[in-house]
Coordinates of C-alpha atoms and ligand atoms in Angstrom, one line a residue:
M1 CA 53.4 -25.8 12.4
K2 CA 49.9 -24.3 12.9
P3 CA 47.4 -26.8 14.5
S4 CA 44.1 -27.2 12.6
V5 CA 41.2 -25.7 14.4
V6 CA 37.5 -26.2 14.6
I7 CA 35.4 -23.5 16.4
I8 CA 32.1 -24.7 17.8
G9 CA 29.9 -21.6 18.2
A10 CA 29.9 -19.0 15.4
G11 CA 28.7 -16.1 17.6
S12 CA 30.7 -13.0 18.4
M13 CA 33.7 -14.6 20.1
G14 CA 33.8 -17.5 17.7
L15 CA 34.0 -15.2 14.8
I16 CA 36.5 -12.9 16.4
L17 CA 38.8 -15.9 16.9
A18 CA 38.3 -17.3 13.4
E19 CA 39.2 -13.8 11.9
G20 CA 42.2 -13.6 14.1
L21 CA 43.4 -17.0 12.9
V22 CA 42.9 -16.0 9.3
R23 CA 45.0 -12.8 10.0
G24 CA 47.5 -14.9 11.8
G25 CA 48.3 -16.9 8.7
W26 CA 45.9 -20.0 9.1
R27 CA 44.6 -21.3 5.8
A28 CA 40.8 -21.5 5.5
S29 CA 41.2 -25.2 4.9
D30 CA 42.8 -25.7 8.2
L31 CA 39.8 -24.1 10.0
Q32 CA 36.2 -25.1 10.5
L33 CA 33.4 -23.3 12.1
V34 CA 30.2 -24.9 13.6
A35 CA 27.0 -22.8 13.7
H36 CA 23.7 -23.6 15.3
R37 CA 21.4 -22.5 12.5
G38 CA 21.6 -22.9 8.7
E39 CA 21.2 -19.2 8.0
R40 CA 24.0 -18.2 10.4
A41 CA 26.2 -21.0 8.8
T42 CA 25.7 -19.4 5.3
E43 CA 26.3 -15.9 6.6
V44 CA 29.5 -16.8 8.5
E45 CA 30.9 -18.8 5.7
R46 CA 30.3 -15.8 3.4
L47 CA 31.9 -13.4 5.9
T48 CA 35.0 -15.4 6.8
G49 CA 35.5 -17.9 3.9
I50 CA 35.9 -20.7 6.5
P51 CA 33.8 -23.8 5.9
T52 CA 30.9 -23.8 8.3
S53 CA 28.8 -26.7 9.1
L54 CA 26.0 -27.6 11.6
D55 CA 27.2 -30.8 12.8
A56 CA 29.8 -30.4 15.6
G57 CA 30.4 -34.3 15.9
S58 CA 31.7 -34.7 12.3
A59 CA 33.4 -31.2 12.3
V60 CA 35.8 -32.2 15.1
Q61 CA 37.1 -35.2 13.2
G62 CA 40.9 -34.7 12.3
R63 CA 41.1 -31.3 13.9
D64 CA 44.1 -30.6 16.4
V65 CA 42.3 -28.1 18.5
V66 CA 38.5 -28.0 19.3
V67 CA 37.5 -24.6 20.5
L68 CA 34.2 -24.4 22.5
A69 CA 32.9 -20.8 21.9
V70 CA 29.2 -21.3 23.0
K71 CA 27.5 -19.9 26.0
P72 CA 28.1 -21.7 29.2
K73 CA 24.5 -23.1 29.1
D74 CA 25.2 -24.9 25.8
I75 CA 28.6 -26.5 26.9
Q76 CA 27.0 -29.7 28.0
A77 CA 25.1 -30.3 24.8
V78 CA 28.2 -29.5 22.6
C79 CA 30.3 -31.9 24.7
A80 CA 27.7 -34.6 24.4
A81 CA 27.7 -34.1 20.6
I82 CA 31.5 -34.3 20.2
L83 CA 32.3 -36.9 22.8
P84 CA 31.9 -39.9 20.6
Q85 CA 34.2 -38.4 17.8
L86 CA 37.0 -37.1 20.0
S87 CA 40.4 -38.7 20.1
T88 CA 42.7 -38.4 23.1
E89 CA 45.2 -36.3 21.0
Q90 CA 42.7 -33.6 20.3
I91 CA 42.9 -30.6 22.6
V92 CA 39.6 -29.1 23.9
L93 CA 40.0 -25.3 24.4
S94 CA 37.1 -23.6 25.9
I95 CA 36.4 -19.9 26.1
A96 CA 33.2 -20.2 28.0
A97 CA 33.1 -17.8 31.0
G98 CA 33.0 -19.4 34.5
V99 CA 32.8 -23.0 33.4
P100 CA 35.4 -24.8 35.5
L101 CA 37.9 -27.4 34.2
S102 CA 36.1 -30.0 36.4
V103 CA 33.1 -29.8 34.2
Y104 CA 35.0 -30.6 31.0
Q105 CA 36.9 -33.4 32.8
S106 CA 33.6 -35.0 33.7
L107 CA 32.0 -34.4 30.4
L108 CA 35.1 -35.3 28.3
P109 CA 37.1 -37.5 30.6
D110 CA 39.8 -38.6 28.0
S111 CA 40.6 -35.2 26.5
P112 CA 43.2 -32.7 27.2
V113 CA 41.3 -29.6 28.2
I114 CA 42.2 -26.0 28.5
R115 CA 40.0 -23.2 29.9
S116 CA 40.5 -19.7 28.8
M117 CA 39.1 -16.2 29.1
P118 CA 39.7 -13.8 26.2
N119 CA 38.2 -10.3 25.7
T120 CA 36.7 -8.4 22.8
P121 CA 39.8 -6.3 21.9
A122 CA 40.8 -9.7 20.3
A123 CA 38.8 -8.3 17.3
V124 CA 41.7 -5.9 16.6
D125 CA 44.5 -8.4 17.6
E126 CA 44.7 -6.6 21.0
G127 CA 43.0 -9.1 23.2
M128 CA 44.1 -10.4 26.6
T129 CA 43.6 -14.1 27.2
A130 CA 44.3 -15.9 30.5
F131 CA 44.3 -19.6 30.3
C132 CA 44.6 -22.6 32.7
A133 CA 44.8 -26.4 32.6
P134 CA 44.6 -29.3 34.9
P135 CA 47.8 -30.1 36.7
G136 CA 50.0 -32.5 34.7
T137 CA 49.0 -31.0 31.3
S138 CA 51.9 -31.4 29.0
D139 CA 54.0 -28.5 27.7
Q140 CA 53.1 -29.6 24.2
V141 CA 49.3 -29.3 24.9
L142 CA 49.8 -25.9 26.5
K143 CA 51.9 -24.6 23.7
R144 CA 49.4 -25.7 21.0
A145 CA 46.5 -24.0 22.9
E146 CA 48.5 -20.9 23.3
I147 CA 49.4 -20.7 19.7
V148 CA 45.7 -20.6 18.9
L149 CA 45.0 -18.1 21.7
E150 CA 47.8 -15.8 20.4
A151 CA 45.7 -15.3 17.3
M152 CA 43.7 -12.9 19.5
G153 CA 46.5 -11.0 21.1
Q154 CA 48.4 -11.5 24.4
T155 CA 48.2 -14.5 26.6
I156 CA 49.1 -15.4 30.2
Y157 CA 49.0 -18.8 31.9
L158 CA 47.5 -18.6 35.4
S159 CA 46.1 -21.2 37.9
E160 CA 42.4 -21.9 37.7
D161 CA 41.6 -20.3 41.1
L162 CA 42.4 -16.9 39.5
M163 CA 40.0 -17.2 36.6
D164 CA 37.1 -15.5 38.4
A165 CA 39.4 -12.5 39.1
V166 CA 40.6 -12.6 35.4
T167 CA 37.0 -12.5 34.2
A168 CA 36.3 -9.5 36.5
V169 CA 39.3 -7.6 35.4
S170 CA 40.2 -8.3 31.7
G171 CA 37.2 -10.3 30.5
S172 CA 34.6 -7.6 31.6
G173 CA 37.2 -4.8 31.6
P174 CA 36.8 -3.5 28.1
A175 CA 33.1 -2.6 29.2
Y176 CA 34.6 -0.5 32.1
I177 CA 36.7 1.4 29.6
F178 CA 33.8 1.9 27.2
L179 CA 31.8 3.3 30.1
L180 CA 34.6 5.7 30.9
A181 CA 34.9 6.7 27.2
E182 CA 31.1 7.4 27.1
A183 CA 31.2 9.5 30.3
L184 CA 34.3 11.4 29.2
T185 CA 32.8 12.1 25.8
E186 CA 29.6 13.4 27.4
A187 CA 31.6 15.6 29.8
A188 CA 33.7 16.9 26.9
I189 CA 30.4 17.8 24.9
R190 CA 29.1 19.6 28.1
E191 CA 32.3 21.6 28.0
G192 CA 31.4 22.8 24.5
L193 CA 33.4 20.4 22.3
P194 CA 31.7 19.2 19.1
H195 CA 30.8 15.5 19.3
H196 CA 33.3 14.3 16.6
A197 CA 36.2 16.2 18.4
A198 CA 35.1 15.0 21.8
E199 CA 35.1 11.4 20.6
K200 CA 38.5 11.7 18.9
L201 CA 40.1 13.3 21.9
V202 CA 38.7 10.7 24.3
L203 CA 39.5 7.7 22.3
Q204 CA 43.0 8.7 21.3
T205 CA 43.7 9.7 25.0
I206 CA 42.6 6.3 26.1
R207 CA 44.6 4.5 23.4
G208 CA 47.7 6.6 24.1
A209 CA 47.6 6.4 27.8
G210 CA 47.2 2.6 27.6
L211 CA 50.1 2.3 25.2
L212 CA 52.2 4.6 27.4
A213 CA 51.5 2.7 30.6
Q214 CA 52.2 -0.5 28.8
T215 CA 55.5 0.5 27.1
S216 CA 57.0 2.8 29.8
D217 CA 59.2 1.4 32.5
K218 CA 57.4 3.8 34.9
S219 CA 54.4 2.5 36.9
A220 CA 50.8 3.9 36.4
F221 CA 51.3 5.7 39.8
R222 CA 54.5 7.4 38.5
L223 CA 53.0 8.4 35.2
R224 CA 50.0 9.8 36.9
A225 CA 52.1 11.9 39.3
E226 CA 54.1 13.3 36.3
V227 CA 51.0 14.9 34.8
T228 CA 49.7 16.1 38.1
S229 CA 51.3 19.4 39.2
P230 CA 50.2 20.8 42.5
G231 CA 47.4 23.1 42.2
G232 CA 47.0 22.3 38.4
T233 CA 44.1 21.2 36.3
T234 CA 44.7 17.5 36.5
S235 CA 45.1 17.8 40.3
A236 CA 41.6 19.5 40.5
A237 CA 40.1 16.6 38.5
L238 CA 41.8 13.9 40.5
H239 CA 40.7 15.5 43.7
V240 CA 37.1 15.2 42.6
L241 CA 37.5 11.5 41.5
E242 CA 39.3 10.5 44.8
N243 CA 36.7 12.4 46.9
S244 CA 33.9 10.8 45.1
G245 CA 35.1 7.2 45.9
F246 CA 36.5 6.4 42.5
R247 CA 38.8 3.7 43.8
T248 CA 36.2 2.2 46.0
M249 CA 33.8 2.0 43.1
I250 CA 36.2 0.2 40.9
E251 CA 37.0 -2.2 43.6
D252 CA 33.3 -2.9 44.4
A253 CA 32.7 -3.3 40.6
V254 CA 35.5 -5.9 40.2
R255 CA 34.4 -7.7 43.2
A256 CA 30.8 -7.9 41.9
A257 CA 31.9 -9.3 38.6
A258 CA 34.2 -12.0 40.2
Q259 CA 31.3 -12.9 42.6
R260 CA 28.9 -13.2 39.5
S261 CA 31.6 -15.4 37.7
R262 CA 31.8 -17.7 40.8
E263 CA 28.0 -18.0 40.8
L264 CA 27.9 -18.9 37.0
G265 CA 30.7 -21.4 37.6
A266 CA 28.7 -23.0 40.5
T267 CA 25.6 -23.3 38.2
A268 CA 27.7 -24.9 35.5
V269 CA 29.0 -27.5 37.9
A270 CA 25.5 -28.1 39.3
L271 CA 24.1 -28.6 35.8
S272 CA 26.9 -31.0 34.8
T273 CA 26.5 -33.2 38.0
E274 CA 22.7 -33.2 37.6
S275 CA 23.1 -34.9 34.1
E276 CA 25.4 -37.7 35.5
Ligands
NAP301 N1 31.6 -11.7 24.6 C1 32.6 -11.6 25.4 O1 33.1 -10.5 25.7 C2 33.3 -12.8 25.9 C3 34.6 -12.8 26.5 C4 35.1 -13.9 26.9 C5 34.5 -15.2 26.9 N2 33.3 -15.2 26.3 C6 32.6 -16.5 26.3 O2 32.6 -16.9 24.9 C7 31.5 -17.7 24.7 C8 30.6 -17.2 23.5 O3 30.2 -15.9 23.8 P1 29.7 -14.9 22.6 O4 29.6 -13.6 23.2 O5 30.4 -15.3 21.3 O6 28.2 -15.5 22.5 P2 27.3 -15.6 21.2 O7 27.4 -14.5 20.3 O8 25.9 -15.9 21.7 O9 27.8 -17.0 20.5 C9 27.5 -18.2 20.9 C10 27.1 -19.0 19.6 O10 27.0 -20.4 19.9 C11 26.0 -20.9 19.1 N3 25.6 -22.1 19.6 C12 24.7 -22.4 20.6 N4 24.6 -23.8 20.7 C13 25.3 -24.4 19.7 C14 25.6 -25.7 19.4 N5 25.0 -26.7 20.0 N6 26.5 -25.9 18.3 C15 26.9 -24.8 17.6 N7 26.8 -23.5 17.9 C16 26.0 -23.3 19.0 C17 25.0 -19.7 19.1 O11 24.1 -20.0 18.0 P3 22.5 -19.4 18.1 O12 22.6 -17.9 18.5 O13 22.1 -19.7 16.8 O14 21.9 -20.2 19.2 C18 25.8 -18.5 19.0 O15 26.0 -18.2 17.7 C19 30.6 -17.7 25.9 O16 30.9 -18.9 26.7 C20 31.2 -16.5 26.7 O17 31.1 -16.8 28.1 C21 32.6 -14.1 25.9

């Protein structure tokens, strides 16, 4: 049976999840959104057909899964608002980047909590969400949370110490691919292709290559080797990329994102202990 869900935070990710749940077969009556401003609540309710309120405390009542989809800086206020209404059976499922489980365990000590990191391709049901939970979390809690997360695409359970790396790879990853798309489109236009053709060639190539890499039993290395004949066109291009430090740049970028995620996590912990 589908768990009933309340999503606190009706911003981009909250809406992406809400729409995914509706496409996944949830009835609007089994869903609830909570916005911060009346104007936004009206707009979101009109867009999604999901009842949207402004009062997180009363909205969580009777819901199986309580999703926290606010910015990390707002987590504390939201936890304080819902704490008096939460029962121990309700699962708190956060999608806030960088906020460690320990913060929820200190703000909501009696609730089962799950921390997750989705990404924006969830808007087209092709998201990648990694999630983690404190040791000892029951299979039933994990399964319930996963059912909700699967409304955004694929899921993977990992230990919490890997979440900064997840943030740097799949959380921020779509932006790296969009940058590649921008750069490749600009290069295509410089080679004389009209804008619409350049965009179509680039986007379908990214989609097709991703799908091929995902569905083939060959590694990315193997697939690349198969389209790279010695002295050919691909080889000429890859030579430039390798000599320009492409791999090092990707490695440095991912390291910078993971480091930033660790810093944001440390800030979240400091803020939550300050308030104790
Ligand atoms: N965007 C991504 O790619 C991505 C990926 C993975 C995870 N995340 C995480 O997802 C969370 C949401 O990100 P987002 O991009 O969706 O941000 P967003 O668009 O700014 O949405 C956050 C929403 O929360 C609302 N809000 C703030 N305080 C609230 C409160 N007390 N009660 C109810 N709603 C409240 C905000 O309303 P107002 O604007 O009216 O204040 C805003 O609509 C963040 O923690 C982020 O780290 C994002």
